[in-house]
Every structure is written in structure tokens, then in C-alpha cells.
Coordinates of C-alpha atoms in Angstrom, one line a residue:
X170 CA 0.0 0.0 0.0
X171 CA 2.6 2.2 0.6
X172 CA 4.7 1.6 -2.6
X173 CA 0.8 2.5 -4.4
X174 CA 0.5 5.7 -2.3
X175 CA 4.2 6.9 -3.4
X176 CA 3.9 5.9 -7.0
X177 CA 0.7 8.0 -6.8
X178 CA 2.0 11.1 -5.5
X179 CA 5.4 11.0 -7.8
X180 CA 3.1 10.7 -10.8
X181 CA 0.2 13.3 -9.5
X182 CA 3.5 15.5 -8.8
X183 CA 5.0 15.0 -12.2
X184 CA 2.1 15.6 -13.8
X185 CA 1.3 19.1 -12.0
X186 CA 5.0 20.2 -13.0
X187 CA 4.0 19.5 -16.6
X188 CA 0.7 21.7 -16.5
X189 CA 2.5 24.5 -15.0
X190 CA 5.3 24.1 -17.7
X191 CA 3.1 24.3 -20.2
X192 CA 0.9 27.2 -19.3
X193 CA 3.8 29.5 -17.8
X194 CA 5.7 29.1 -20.7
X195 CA 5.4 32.2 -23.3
X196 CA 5.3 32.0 -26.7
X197 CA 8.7 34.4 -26.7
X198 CA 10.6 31.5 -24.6
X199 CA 9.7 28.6 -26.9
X200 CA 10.5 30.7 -29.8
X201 CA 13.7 31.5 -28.0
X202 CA 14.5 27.7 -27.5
X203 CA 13.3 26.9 -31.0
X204 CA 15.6 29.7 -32.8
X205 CA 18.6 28.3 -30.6
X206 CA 18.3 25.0 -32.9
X207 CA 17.2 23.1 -29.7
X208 CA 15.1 19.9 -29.6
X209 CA 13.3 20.7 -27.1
X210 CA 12.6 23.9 -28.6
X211 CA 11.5 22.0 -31.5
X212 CA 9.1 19.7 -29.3
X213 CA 7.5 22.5 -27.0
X214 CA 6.7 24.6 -30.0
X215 CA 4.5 21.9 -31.7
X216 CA 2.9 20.6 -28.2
X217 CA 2.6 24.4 -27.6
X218 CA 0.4 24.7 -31.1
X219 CA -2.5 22.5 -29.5
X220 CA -2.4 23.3 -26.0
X221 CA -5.6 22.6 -25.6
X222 CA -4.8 18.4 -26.0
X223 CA -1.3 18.7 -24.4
X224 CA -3.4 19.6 -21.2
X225 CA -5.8 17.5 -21.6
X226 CA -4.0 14.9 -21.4
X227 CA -1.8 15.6 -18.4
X228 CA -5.2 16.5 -16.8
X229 CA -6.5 12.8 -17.8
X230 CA -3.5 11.7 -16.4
X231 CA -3.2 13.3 -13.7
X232 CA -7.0 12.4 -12.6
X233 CA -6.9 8.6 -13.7
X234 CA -3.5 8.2 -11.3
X235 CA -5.7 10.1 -8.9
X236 CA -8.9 8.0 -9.0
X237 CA -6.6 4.7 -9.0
X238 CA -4.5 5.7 -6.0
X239 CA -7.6 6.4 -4.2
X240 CA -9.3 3.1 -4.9
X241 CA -6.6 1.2 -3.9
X242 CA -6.1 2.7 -0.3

């Protein structure tokens, strides 16, 4: 149970990080990162295009790892 209750909290964790990155991040910074010739430049700026599904699906993560930790304690 308590292995569960970790792996629950790293993952709801993770997931929050990734939701604020995404919606504190300007457009300026990623074009910033992009013009620099980085990957992950590259990578933010078309997960950045549809924002709308990026979140999405760190919410749906996010909620399913939620929901599952909670049934299991």
C-alpha cells in the first residue's frame, strides 16, 4: 500500500510540473529555445500549437493516477 501511495503522488507530482510548464511558458521562450536549434525547442513549440490536448492529457492523467491511487487505499 505504501509503494501504491508513493507511486501515486510522484506521478500526481510530475504531472502538476508538466501543467504549469506548459501554461507559464510564453510563446517568446519557446521561440527562444526553437531559434537556438534546440530539440526541445523544437518539441515544446509543436505541443505548444495544440495546448488545448497537451493539457488534456496531463489532466486525464493526472485524474486517472488520482482515481486509482484512491481506490486502492
Amino acid at each position: 500500500i505504501l509503494l501504491v501511495a508513493v507511486i501515486v503522488v510522484v506521478t500526481s507530482f510530475i504531472s502538476s510540473l508538466l501543467e504549469a510548464a506548459f501554461l507559464s511558458t510564453s510563446a517568446a521562450q519557446v521561440a527562444i529555445l526553437e531559434k537556438d536549434g534546440s530539440r526541445a525547442g523544437r518539441l515544446f513549440s509543436k505541443l505548444k500549437e495544440n495546448i488545448d490536448r497537451s493539457i488534456s492529457a496531463i489532466l486525464m492523467m493526472n485524474t486517472l493516477i488520482n482515481t486509482l491511487g484512491s481506490a486502492s487505499i
